Amino acid sequence: MENVWLVSFLSAVIVAATPILYASVGEILSERAGVMNLGLEGVMLLGAVSGYIVVVRTQSLLYAALAVILVGLLIGLLFALLTVTLQANQTVCGLSVTIFGTGLSGFMGKLASSNATPEFFQKIAIPGLSRIPYIGPIVFRQDLLVYSLYVLVALAYFLIYRTRPGMKLRAVGENPNAADYVGINIYRLRYLYVCLGCILTAVGGAYISLAYSPMWIDGMTAGRGWIAIALVVFSGWNPLFAAAGALLFGGIDVLGLRFQAMGVSIPSHFISMLPYISTVLVLIVSTGSFGNKRSRTPKALGTPYDRECR
Amino acid sequence: MNGKEGFSGMPTGLRLEKRGEVPLYINFLIPVFCIVLALIVCAGFIRILGFEPGAVYLRMLRGGFGSLPSFFETVIKAIPLMLCGLAVAVAYKMLLMNIGAEGQFCVGALAASGVALFWSQALPGWSVIWVMLLASFLAGALWAVLAVLPRAYLGVSEIIVTLMFNYIAILLLDFFVYGPWKDPGGANMPLSAPFAPEALLFKFPGTNINGGLLMALVIAVILYVVFRKTTWGFQLSVIGESCRSAGYAGMNISRNMLITMVISGGISGLAGLTEVAGVVGRLQPGISAGYGYTAIIIAYISRFNPLIILLVSLLFGGMSTGGYGLQILGLPSQIVNMLQGAILLFVLGGEILTRYRVRLVRPEREVQ
């Protein structure tokens, strides 16, 4: 019986980690290019609500996915326009995207009132692989979005550390002046990675409303966007470490729910605090300067690039 | 350039030029222009969702400012926004982003309620509200300082930490209202017992407006003077501009951060007090309704000027009050959040116009 519990627990951990990790990988790409997007929470909500509305209206997950990508792209373009072209303050822009996204998603959510149970992403067992004891049922009996996330994390890691475009990406975030001198188009790359980041974040949000718990509730991301931002810092801007961190947070999340189900005597409100408290602790441990560590933050993070000020 | 340029009078491009001096009216006109633009864009969304934007805005305006009672309602809504906005502005003076006003508001409300619920009888009647004042200030200050300690001594980003503390504070408040502080005489609703009369803020005669307004006005004036006229206010802006030069000048940066956050968090805590002791009269879940976040928008649009924060808070308070009227039309009240977020986005985008001047550029011919 122990094994069944463990397998279902770990499988749930992966599901809980998925939306956070999508957003984190997106944010890593964006921050590697030097643009900090604190609007993840708003982008996730907009992704979640638009995916849900389209699924309710069309009963097609494909259309929903396309809509989510489109929404992510539009927000990405808006954010890049503000922070890259118009050189607005990235911190405050991110916050306003969060507030705007929370408002607009709640507003749009009224369109989503559904009578029928909508389609959602079902678990698909991969033939062969899902037979492996333990690993099979945990890792290879998930839904399509989880599988694409496996690929995405590997791709993002490979892109950043092993390819020429990845080198350019890091150059733009570390030293845009030098990158500009060798002919890299800073503005274009920042637009590209901000948009890509927003699309991935929107998909992460849509995972919540289309797979994790197929429905729409106002503000249903419940701070996951912010946890994803903390996770980026924790990971040192490395997608593989971000994956490890997401599993950790997913674990805490699921453990809290299981404790409640088992009737552990700690009041549920305190269990719900766990992810937020652990985010703070993890952040302190991973970014606190205890005298010996060199910061891994991209050096140009948060500063708009202005050719005239070279 | 040759003589043929007159042929094509059409501009073909926009070019940005740095401004030297920024005239005062520009600083005022551009935000107003951006707000109007934001309203136009949101009108598009409202249209798409099948409502008549003109009617919606008119209804909001009337709901917020149309009559004396509704204007009083707007002022009541604006009080916590003013206080939280001032709190955000204090922290931003040294470039600390206090996203945590929401949580500091909650613990302030919690502390004030604790005093009101359990010490109303024990303390002399006149002193109850003063003890509540002190308790809410200290609670908010403590919450803010805890969140900024890692920044002050370890360099950890205060943005995420203050934000995480919001979620923790809200859950803490929920724990008390759903658990130990639930009104034993109530119908098992998550509400505390109503406060005794001596634990309530005074109201301005003839209105429902509570004494929090006075608090906000006094604090705004004090901050305005402190920022402009005192050495300490100057020190804060030096640290904000450049940590390094402040360090060379012998200013204690970590200590100033903590002091700033004591004041900032304390003011947010007071905002929590005005809501429980001035408006609701008891503790209930969701007491803050996002004031702490709206306050960030307000502070930014006001360019952190304490006196302008008061005015912009009134405007935003009016939007919230007007938003209630919209629910009768079948519109979700979230529309207010959407409008406010959009306004900030446009104001941010428009900011470049205060630094740059847009020039129409006529086609230049390549010399062949």
mmCIF file of C-alpha atoms in Angstrom, chain B:
data_model
loop_
_atom_site.group_PDB
_atom_site.id
_atom_site.type_symbol
_atom_site.label_atom_id
_atom_site.label_comp_id
_atom_site.label_asym_id
_atom_site.label_seq_id
_atom_site.Cartn_x
_atom_site.Cartn_y
_atom_site.Cartn_z
ATOM 1 C CA MET B 1 18.854 67.550 -48.204
ATOM 2 C CA ASN B 2 18.022 69.107 -51.505
ATOM 3 C CA GLY B 3 15.372 71.386 -52.801
ATOM 4 C CA LYS B 4 13.020 68.609 -53.852
ATOM 5 C CA GLU B 5 11.977 67.728 -50.323
ATOM 6 C CA GLY B 6 8.980 70.011 -50.567
ATOM 7 C CA PHE B 7 7.450 67.483 -52.937
ATOM 8 C CA SER B 8 6.656 65.025 -50.247
ATOM 9 C CA GLY B 9 5.253 66.900 -47.316
ATOM 10 C CA MET B 10 4.206 63.645 -45.667
ATOM 11 C CA PRO B 11 6.235 62.669 -42.656
ATOM 12 C CA THR B 12 7.552 59.173 -42.939
ATOM 13 C CA GLY B 13 8.840 58.480 -39.485
ATOM 14 C CA LEU B 14 8.847 59.373 -35.854
ATOM 15 C CA ARG B 15 12.038 60.211 -34.100
ATOM 16 C CA LEU B 16 12.693 60.643 -30.416
ATOM 17 C CA GLU B 17 14.784 63.510 -29.163
ATOM 18 C CA LYS B 18 15.978 63.969 -25.606
ATOM 19 C CA ARG B 19 14.354 66.844 -23.780
ATOM 20 C CA GLY B 20 16.491 69.129 -21.682
ATOM 21 C CA GLU B 21 14.287 70.977 -19.231
ATOM 22 C CA VAL B 22 10.900 69.409 -18.675
ATOM 23 C CA PRO B 23 8.212 72.074 -18.539
ATOM 24 C CA LEU B 24 5.814 71.674 -15.607
ATOM 25 C CA TYR B 25 2.679 71.386 -17.723
ATOM 26 C CA ILE B 26 4.174 68.423 -19.571
ATOM 27 C CA ASN B 27 4.512 66.536 -16.308
ATOM 28 C CA PHE B 28 0.826 67.096 -15.728
ATOM 29 C CA LEU B 29 -0.607 66.773 -19.229
ATOM 30 C CA ILE B 30 1.027 63.515 -20.237
ATOM 31 C CA PRO B 31 -0.389 61.396 -17.392
ATOM 32 C CA VAL B 32 -3.847 62.860 -18.021
ATOM 33 C CA PHE B 33 -3.548 62.095 -21.719
ATOM 34 C CA CYS B 34 -2.419 58.538 -20.896
ATOM 35 C CA ILE B 35 -5.362 58.008 -18.551
ATOM 36 C CA VAL B 36 -7.761 59.052 -21.299
ATOM 37 C CA LEU B 37 -6.042 56.677 -23.714
ATOM 38 C CA ALA B 38 -6.339 53.819 -21.210
ATOM 39 C CA LEU B 39 -10.063 54.500 -20.845
ATOM 40 C CA ILE B 40 -10.457 54.370 -24.624
ATOM 41 C CA VAL B 41 -8.647 51.035 -24.913
ATOM 42 C CA CYS B 42 -10.671 49.540 -22.060
ATOM 43 C CA ALA B 43 -13.805 50.778 -23.809
ATOM 44 C CA GLY B 44 -12.791 48.393 -26.571
ATOM 45 C CA PHE B 45 -12.720 45.447 -24.141
ATOM 46 C CA ILE B 46 -16.068 46.450 -22.662
ATOM 47 C CA ARG B 47 -17.548 46.613 -26.152
ATOM 48 C CA ILE B 48 -16.179 43.180 -27.032
ATOM 49 C CA LEU B 49 -17.831 41.748 -23.949
ATOM 50 C CA GLY B 50 -21.144 43.154 -25.109
ATOM 51 C CA PHE B 51 -21.655 46.272 -23.018
ATOM 52 C CA GLU B 52 -21.993 49.923 -23.939
ATOM 53 C CA PRO B 53 -18.755 51.639 -22.826
ATOM 54 C CA GLY B 54 -20.248 55.126 -22.716
ATOM 55 C CA ALA B 55 -23.043 54.029 -20.417
ATOM 56 C CA VAL B 56 -20.612 52.067 -18.248
ATOM 57 C CA TYR B 57 -18.264 55.024 -17.743
ATOM 58 C CA LEU B 58 -21.116 57.436 -17.137
ATOM 59 C CA ARG B 59 -22.562 55.100 -14.556
ATOM 60 C CA MET B 60 -19.167 54.791 -12.851
ATOM 61 C CA LEU B 61 -18.749 58.555 -12.803
ATOM 62 C CA ARG B 62 -22.209 59.084 -11.375
ATOM 63 C CA GLY B 63 -21.727 56.260 -8.874
ATOM 64 C CA GLY B 64 -18.463 57.752 -7.662
ATOM 65 C CA PHE B 65 -18.996 61.492 -7.771
ATOM 66 C CA GLY B 66 -22.608 62.066 -8.827
ATOM 67 C CA SER B 67 -24.142 63.008 -5.491
ATOM 68 C CA LEU B 68 -23.020 64.017 -2.026
ATOM 69 C CA PRO B 69 -23.636 60.573 -0.436
ATOM 70 C CA SER B 70 -21.777 58.853 -3.237
ATOM 71 C CA PHE B 71 -18.924 61.328 -2.888
ATOM 72 C CA PHE B 72 -18.735 60.549 0.841
ATOM 73 C CA GLU B 73 -18.622 56.878 -0.090
ATOM 74 C CA THR B 74 -15.745 57.665 -2.440
ATOM 75 C CA VAL B 75 -13.843 59.444 0.326
ATOM 76 C CA ILE B 76 -14.351 56.439 2.622
ATOM 77 C CA LYS B 77 -12.957 54.158 -0.076
ATOM 78 C CA ALA B 78 -10.066 56.549 -0.656
ATOM 79 C CA ILE B 79 -8.851 56.609 2.974
ATOM 80 C CA PRO B 80 -7.082 53.214 2.986
ATOM 81 C CA LEU B 81 -5.795 53.938 -0.519
ATOM 82 C CA MET B 82 -4.317 57.250 0.639
ATOM 83 C CA LEU B 83 -2.604 55.659 3.624
ATOM 84 C CA CYS B 84 -1.244 52.680 1.690
ATOM 85 C CA GLY B 85 -0.184 54.964 -1.155
ATOM 86 C CA LEU B 86 1.768 57.114 1.283
ATOM 87 C CA ALA B 87 3.323 53.963 2.737
ATOM 88 C CA VAL B 88 4.501 52.836 -0.688
ATOM 89 C CA ALA B 89 5.858 56.328 -1.398
ATOM 90 C CA VAL B 90 7.942 56.410 1.802
ATOM 91 C CA ALA B 91 9.638 53.141 0.915
ATOM 92 C CA TYR B 92 10.145 54.140 -2.694
ATOM 93 C CA LYS B 93 11.891 57.297 -1.588
ATOM 94 C CA MET B 94 14.939 55.080 -1.132
ATOM 95 C CA LEU B 95 13.951 52.843 -4.032
ATOM 96 C CA LEU B 96 12.571 50.070 -1.847
ATOM 97 C CA MET B 97 9.600 48.456 -3.551
ATOM 98 C CA ASN B 98 7.144 47.733 -0.765
ATOM 99 C CA ILE B 99 4.710 45.381 -2.495
ATOM 100 C CA GLY B 100 3.709 44.276 0.987
ATOM 101 C CA ALA B 101 1.297 47.061 1.922
ATOM 102 C CA GLU B 102 -1.506 44.546 1.513
ATOM 103 C CA GLY B 103 -0.079 42.231 4.166
ATOM 104 C CA GLN B 104 0.906 45.067 6.498
ATOM 105 C CA PHE B 105 -2.677 46.315 6.178
ATOM 106 C CA CYS B 106 -3.956 42.890 7.234
ATOM 107 C CA VAL B 107 -1.737 42.504 10.298
ATOM 108 C CA GLY B 108 -2.583 46.092 11.250
ATOM 109 C CA ALA B 109 -6.275 45.244 11.076
ATOM 110 C CA LEU B 110 -5.593 42.054 13.004
ATOM 111 C CA ALA B 111 -3.718 43.808 15.814
ATOM 112 C CA ALA B 112 -6.318 46.564 16.108
ATOM 113 C CA SER B 113 -9.071 43.962 16.270
ATOM 114 C CA GLY B 114 -7.215 42.015 18.937
ATOM 115 C CA VAL B 115 -7.125 45.085 21.148
ATOM 116 C CA ALA B 116 -10.754 45.948 20.399
ATOM 117 C CA LEU B 117 -12.027 42.450 21.101
ATOM 118 C CA PHE B 118 -10.115 41.620 24.254
ATOM 119 C CA TRP B 119 -9.044 44.851 25.936
ATOM 120 C CA SER B 120 -12.078 47.090 25.385
ATOM 121 C CA GLN B 121 -13.320 46.352 28.882
ATOM 122 C CA ALA B 122 -9.984 46.360 30.667
ATOM 123 C CA LEU B 123 -8.716 49.692 29.383
ATOM 124 C CA PRO B 124 -10.192 53.110 30.220
ATOM 125 C CA GLY B 125 -12.705 53.982 27.498
ATOM 126 C CA TRP B 126 -10.885 56.961 26.000
ATOM 127 C CA SER B 127 -7.639 55.056 25.591
ATOM 128 C CA VAL B 128 -8.924 52.029 23.682
ATOM 129 C CA ILE B 129 -8.669 53.647 20.238
ATOM 130 C CA TRP B 130 -5.183 55.004 20.995
ATOM 131 C CA VAL B 131 -3.931 51.583 22.023
ATOM 132 C CA MET B 132 -5.459 50.182 18.832
ATOM 133 C CA LEU B 133 -3.669 52.891 16.857
ATOM 134 C CA LEU B 134 -0.365 51.971 18.433
ATOM 135 C CA ALA B 135 -0.947 48.239 18.029
ATOM 136 C CA SER B 136 -1.818 48.478 14.342
ATOM 137 C CA PHE B 137 1.155 50.733 13.637
ATOM 138 C CA LEU B 138 3.551 48.398 15.421
ATOM 139 C CA ALA B 139 2.128 45.284 13.806
ATOM 140 C CA GLY B 140 2.401 46.744 10.311
ATOM 141 C CA ALA B 141 5.901 48.008 11.075
ATOM 142 C CA LEU B 142 7.014 44.642 12.419
ATOM 143 C CA TRP B 143 5.644 42.841 9.371
ATOM 144 C CA ALA B 144 7.417 45.245 7.025
ATOM 145 C CA VAL B 145 10.718 45.089 8.895
ATOM 146 C CA LEU B 146 10.689 41.294 8.944
ATOM 147 C CA ALA B 147 10.221 41.335 5.183
ATOM 148 C CA VAL B 148 13.038 43.780 4.540
ATOM 149 C CA LEU B 149 15.627 42.353 6.953
ATOM 150 C CA PRO B 150 16.932 39.940 4.301
ATOM 151 C CA ARG B 151 17.330 42.873 1.916
ATOM 152 C CA ALA B 152 19.035 45.119 4.435
ATOM 153 C CA TYR B 153 21.621 42.595 5.550
ATOM 154 C CA LEU B 154 21.830 39.933 2.844
ATOM 155 C CA GLY B 155 20.842 41.768 -0.314
ATOM 156 C CA VAL B 156 17.791 39.582 -1.024
ATOM 157 C CA SER B 157 15.201 41.215 -3.316
ATOM 158 C CA GLU B 158 12.551 42.837 -1.144
ATOM 159 C CA ILE B 159 9.975 42.656 -3.942
ATOM 160 C CA ILE B 160 9.293 38.943 -3.680
ATOM 161 C CA VAL B 161 9.721 38.715 0.088
ATOM 162 C CA THR B 162 7.254 41.522 0.855
ATOM 163 C CA LEU B 163 4.848 39.934 -1.604
ATOM 164 C CA MET B 164 5.095 36.463 -0.061
ATOM 165 C CA PHE B 165 4.414 38.069 3.317
ATOM 166 C CA ASN B 166 1.077 39.283 1.916
ATOM 167 C CA TYR B 167 -0.145 35.763 1.353
ATOM 168 C CA ILE B 168 1.054 34.723 4.794
ATOM 169 C CA ALA B 169 -0.667 37.706 6.458
ATOM 170 C CA ILE B 170 -3.960 37.050 4.680
ATOM 171 C CA LEU B 171 -3.891 33.396 5.763
ATOM 172 C CA LEU B 172 -3.050 34.442 9.315
ATOM 173 C CA LEU B 173 -6.027 36.785 9.352
ATOM 174 C CA ASP B 174 -8.258 34.052 7.938
ATOM 175 C CA PHE B 175 -7.052 31.672 10.608
ATOM 176 C CA PHE B 176 -8.176 34.030 13.369
ATOM 177 C CA VAL B 177 -11.535 34.917 11.812
ATOM 178 C CA TYR B 178 -12.416 31.337 10.980
ATOM 179 C CA GLY B 179 -11.006 30.038 14.264
ATOM 180 C CA PRO B 180 -10.373 31.534 17.674
ATOM 181 C CA TRP B 181 -11.852 35.002 17.080
ATOM 182 C CA LYS B 182 -15.087 33.903 15.430
ATOM 183 C CA ASP B 183 -18.089 35.610 17.003
ATOM 184 C CA PRO B 184 -19.548 33.037 19.420
ATOM 185 C CA GLY B 185 -22.892 34.815 19.184
ATOM 186 C CA GLY B 186 -22.858 34.911 15.372
ATOM 187 C CA ALA B 187 -24.471 32.497 12.970
ATOM 188 C CA ASN B 188 -21.246 30.534 12.492
ATOM 189 C CA MET B 189 -20.109 33.088 9.925
ATOM 190 C CA PRO B 190 -16.388 33.902 9.676
ATOM 191 C CA LEU B 191 -16.803 37.256 11.413
ATOM 192 C CA SER B 192 -15.474 38.551 14.696
ATOM 193 C CA ALA B 193 -17.815 39.989 17.292
ATOM 194 C CA PRO B 194 -18.726 43.617 16.563
ATOM 195 C CA PHE B 195 -16.443 46.158 18.267
ATOM 196 C CA ALA B 196 -17.547 48.075 21.355
ATOM 197 C CA PRO B 197 -18.402 51.758 20.641
ATOM 198 C CA GLU B 198 -15.220 53.025 22.285
ATOM 199 C CA ALA B 199 -13.178 50.908 19.865
ATOM 200 C CA LEU B 200 -14.552 52.741 16.832
ATOM 201 C CA LEU B 201 -13.003 55.749 15.094
ATOM 202 C CA PHE B 202 -14.953 59.008 15.306
ATOM 203 C CA LYS B 203 -16.992 60.048 12.287
ATOM 204 C CA PHE B 204 -17.189 63.513 10.811
ATOM 205 C CA PRO B 205 -20.582 64.905 11.778
ATOM 206 C CA GLY B 206 -23.283 64.451 9.176
ATOM 207 C CA THR B 207 -21.271 61.918 7.197
ATOM 208 C CA ASN B 208 -20.019 58.377 7.398
ATOM 209 C CA ILE B 209 -16.432 59.494 6.837
ATOM 210 C CA ASN B 210 -14.166 58.264 9.625
ATOM 211 C CA GLY B 211 -11.234 59.897 11.346
ATOM 212 C CA GLY B 212 -8.833 58.032 9.081
ATOM 213 C CA LEU B 213 -9.154 60.916 6.657
ATOM 214 C CA LEU B 214 -7.606 63.232 9.208
ATOM 215 C CA MET B 215 -4.824 60.696 9.733
ATOM 216 C CA ALA B 216 -4.104 60.526 6.013
ATOM 217 C CA LEU B 217 -4.037 64.322 5.636
ATOM 218 C CA VAL B 218 -1.709 64.817 8.590
ATOM 219 C CA ILE B 219 0.664 62.056 7.496
ATOM 220 C CA ALA B 220 0.731 63.381 3.933
ATOM 221 C CA VAL B 221 1.666 66.873 5.068
ATOM 222 C CA ILE B 222 4.317 65.555 7.456
ATOM 223 C CA LEU B 223 5.848 63.390 4.747
ATOM 224 C CA TYR B 224 5.770 66.251 2.268
ATOM 225 C CA VAL B 225 7.706 68.427 4.686
ATOM 226 C CA VAL B 226 10.089 65.646 5.694
ATOM 227 C CA PHE B 227 10.888 64.779 2.082
ATOM 228 C CA ARG B 228 11.438 68.404 1.095
ATOM 229 C CA LYS B 229 12.902 70.102 4.118
ATOM 230 C CA THR B 230 14.799 67.719 6.364
ATOM 231 C CA THR B 231 18.266 66.237 6.222
ATOM 232 C CA TRP B 232 16.854 62.780 6.732
ATOM 233 C CA GLY B 233 14.512 63.145 3.765
ATOM 234 C CA PHE B 234 17.499 64.230 1.716
ATOM 235 C CA GLN B 235 19.539 61.258 2.933
ATOM 236 C CA LEU B 236 16.797 58.884 1.806
ATOM 237 C CA SER B 237 16.788 60.281 -1.698
ATOM 238 C CA VAL B 238 20.579 60.127 -1.853
ATOM 239 C CA ILE B 239 20.482 56.463 -0.889
ATOM 240 C CA GLY B 240 17.744 55.949 -3.454
ATOM 241 C CA GLU B 241 19.798 57.601 -6.177
ATOM 242 C CA SER B 242 23.053 55.889 -5.429
ATOM 243 C CA CYS B 243 23.781 53.489 -2.624
ATOM 244 C CA ARG B 244 27.493 53.780 -3.147
ATOM 245 C CA SER B 245 27.809 57.522 -2.791
ATOM 246 C CA ALA B 246 25.535 57.402 0.247
ATOM 247 C CA GLY B 247 27.878 54.842 1.753
ATOM 248 C CA TYR B 248 30.902 57.031 1.074
ATOM 249 C CA ALA B 249 29.094 59.956 2.686
ATOM 250 C CA GLY B 250 28.847 57.869 5.832
ATOM 251 C CA MET B 251 25.118 57.174 5.771
ATOM 252 C CA ASN B 252 24.030 53.933 7.360
ATOM 253 C CA ILE B 253 22.083 52.301 4.554
ATOM 254 C CA SER B 254 20.820 49.184 6.314
ATOM 255 C CA ARG B 255 19.583 51.146 9.292
ATOM 256 C CA ASN B 256 17.834 53.700 7.090
ATOM 257 C CA MET B 257 16.145 50.858 5.212
ATOM 258 C CA LEU B 258 14.756 49.475 8.436
ATOM 259 C CA ILE B 259 13.588 52.893 9.665
ATOM 260 C CA THR B 260 11.919 53.568 6.331
ATOM 261 C CA MET B 261 10.121 50.267 6.454
ATOM 262 C CA VAL B 262 9.000 50.864 10.055
ATOM 263 C CA ILE B 263 7.289 54.025 8.861
ATOM 264 C CA SER B 264 6.002 52.515 5.643
ATOM 265 C CA GLY B 265 4.658 49.364 7.268
ATOM 266 C CA GLY B 266 3.282 51.338 10.191
ATOM 267 C CA ILE B 267 1.248 53.582 7.897
ATOM 268 C CA SER B 268 -0.140 50.544 6.066
ATOM 269 C CA GLY B 269 -1.014 49.051 9.440
ATOM 270 C CA LEU B 270 -2.926 52.229 10.323
ATOM 271 C CA ALA B 271 -4.847 51.811 7.074
ATOM 272 C CA GLY B 272 -5.937 48.409 8.360
ATOM 273 C CA LEU B 273 -7.124 50.048 11.557
ATOM 274 C CA THR B 274 -9.215 52.644 9.708
ATOM 275 C CA GLU B 275 -10.975 49.879 7.806
ATOM 276 C CA VAL B 276 -11.903 47.688 10.794
ATOM 277 C CA ALA B 277 -12.552 50.509 13.283
ATOM 278 C CA GLY B 278 -13.897 53.097 10.842
ATOM 279 C CA VAL B 279 -15.846 51.235 8.181
ATOM 280 C CA VAL B 280 -16.637 47.625 9.012
ATOM 281 C CA GLY B 281 -16.693 47.732 12.828
ATOM 282 C CA ARG B 282 -15.483 44.138 13.110
ATOM 283 C CA LEU B 283 -12.880 41.837 11.602
ATOM 284 C CA GLN B 284 -13.827 39.839 8.526
ATOM 285 C CA PRO B 285 -11.940 37.900 5.841
ATOM 286 C CA GLY B 286 -10.961 39.761 2.677
ATOM 287 C CA ILE B 287 -10.848 42.984 4.658
ATOM 288 C CA SER B 288 -8.256 44.525 2.377
ATOM 289 C CA ALA B 289 -9.753 44.001 -1.085
ATOM 290 C CA GLY B 290 -6.433 44.704 -2.784
ATOM 291 C CA TYR B 291 -5.856 48.203 -1.380
ATOM 292 C CA GLY B 292 -2.153 47.485 -1.037
ATOM 293 C CA TYR B 293 -1.782 46.740 -4.742
ATOM 294 C CA THR B 294 -3.929 49.623 -5.941
ATOM 295 C CA ALA B 295 -1.822 51.844 -3.711
ATOM 296 C CA ILE B 296 1.269 51.005 -5.743
ATOM 297 C CA ILE B 297 -0.456 52.253 -8.886
ATOM 298 C CA ILE B 298 -1.575 55.392 -7.091
ATOM 299 C CA ALA B 299 1.856 56.124 -5.671
ATOM 300 C CA TYR B 300 3.503 55.663 -9.041
ATOM 301 C CA ILE B 301 1.044 57.821 -10.976
ATOM 302 C CA SER B 302 1.477 60.523 -8.331
ATOM 303 C CA ARG B 303 5.249 60.299 -8.762
ATOM 304 C CA PHE B 304 5.448 59.570 -5.028
ATOM 305 C CA ASN B 305 4.381 63.110 -4.157
ATOM 306 C CA PRO B 306 2.405 62.792 -0.874
ATOM 307 C CA LEU B 307 -0.076 65.555 -1.680
ATOM 308 C CA ILE B 308 -0.857 64.298 -5.174
ATOM 309 C CA ILE B 309 -1.316 60.803 -3.736
ATOM 310 C CA LEU B 310 -4.308 62.165 -1.809
ATOM 311 C CA LEU B 311 -5.944 63.429 -5.007
ATOM 312 C CA VAL B 312 -5.261 60.334 -7.090
ATOM 313 C CA SER B 313 -6.583 58.173 -4.243
ATOM 314 C CA LEU B 314 -9.851 60.096 -4.451
ATOM 315 C CA LEU B 315 -10.007 59.397 -8.179
ATOM 316 C CA PHE B 316 -9.367 55.678 -7.650
ATOM 317 C CA GLY B 317 -11.760 55.572 -4.690
ATOM 318 C CA GLY B 318 -14.374 57.004 -7.014
ATOM 319 C CA MET B 319 -13.676 54.270 -9.543
ATOM 320 C CA SER B 320 -14.220 51.598 -6.887
ATOM 321 C CA THR B 321 -17.429 53.161 -5.629
ATOM 322 C CA GLY B 322 -18.616 53.572 -9.197
ATOM 323 C CA GLY B 323 -17.670 49.944 -9.817
ATOM 324 C CA TYR B 324 -20.271 48.743 -7.313
ATOM 325 C CA GLY B 325 -22.988 50.447 -9.318
ATOM 326 C CA LEU B 326 -21.890 48.449 -12.353
ATOM 327 C CA GLN B 327 -22.763 45.161 -10.738
ATOM 328 C CA ILE B 328 -26.401 46.145 -11.113
ATOM 329 C CA LEU B 329 -25.814 46.228 -14.869
ATOM 330 C CA GLY B 330 -24.485 42.683 -14.644
ATOM 331 C CA LEU B 331 -20.839 43.719 -14.999
ATOM 332 C CA PRO B 332 -18.239 42.108 -12.775
ATOM 333 C CA SER B 333 -16.570 44.505 -10.349
ATOM 334 C CA GLN B 334 -13.210 43.237 -11.654
ATOM 335 C CA ILE B 335 -13.622 45.839 -14.392
ATOM 336 C CA VAL B 336 -12.227 48.367 -11.911
ATOM 337 C CA ASN B 337 -8.986 46.406 -11.541
ATOM 338 C CA MET B 338 -8.730 46.172 -15.289
ATOM 339 C CA LEU B 339 -9.144 49.935 -15.690
ATOM 340 C CA GLN B 340 -6.628 50.728 -12.987
ATOM 341 C CA GLY B 341 -4.025 48.324 -14.360
ATOM 342 C CA ALA B 342 -4.511 49.718 -17.855
ATOM 343 C CA ILE B 343 -4.135 53.275 -16.591
ATOM 344 C CA LEU B 344 -0.828 52.431 -14.976
ATOM 345 C CA LEU B 345 0.403 50.659 -18.103
ATOM 346 C CA PHE B 346 -0.367 53.687 -20.230
ATOM 347 C CA VAL B 347 1.113 56.142 -17.767
ATOM 348 C CA LEU B 348 4.282 54.035 -17.696
ATOM 349 C CA GLY B 349 4.423 53.893 -21.458
ATOM 350 C CA GLY B 350 3.780 57.607 -21.686
ATOM 351 C CA GLU B 351 6.599 58.406 -19.335
ATOM 352 C CA ILE B 352 9.113 58.339 -22.134
ATOM 353 C CA LEU B 353 7.354 61.398 -23.539
ATOM 354 C CA THR B 354 8.421 63.384 -20.512
ATOM 355 C CA ARG B 355 12.014 62.504 -21.253
ATOM 356 C CA TYR B 356 11.858 62.632 -25.008
ATOM 357 C CA ARG B 357 10.133 64.782 -27.582
ATOM 358 C CA VAL B 358 8.581 63.099 -30.600
ATOM 359 C CA ARG B 359 9.633 64.652 -33.893
ATOM 360 C CA LEU B 360 8.128 63.938 -37.245
ATOM 361 C CA VAL B 361 10.924 63.228 -39.660
ATOM 362 C CA ARG B 362 10.685 63.894 -43.362
ATOM 363 C CA PRO B 363 12.308 61.479 -45.761
ATOM 364 C CA GLU B 364 16.004 61.967 -46.128
ATOM 365 C CA ARG B 365 17.541 61.161 -49.422
ATOM 366 C CA GLU B 366 20.631 59.065 -49.669
ATOM 367 C CA VAL B 367 23.385 60.842 -51.557
ATOM 368 C CA GLN B 368 23.918 58.766 -54.641
#
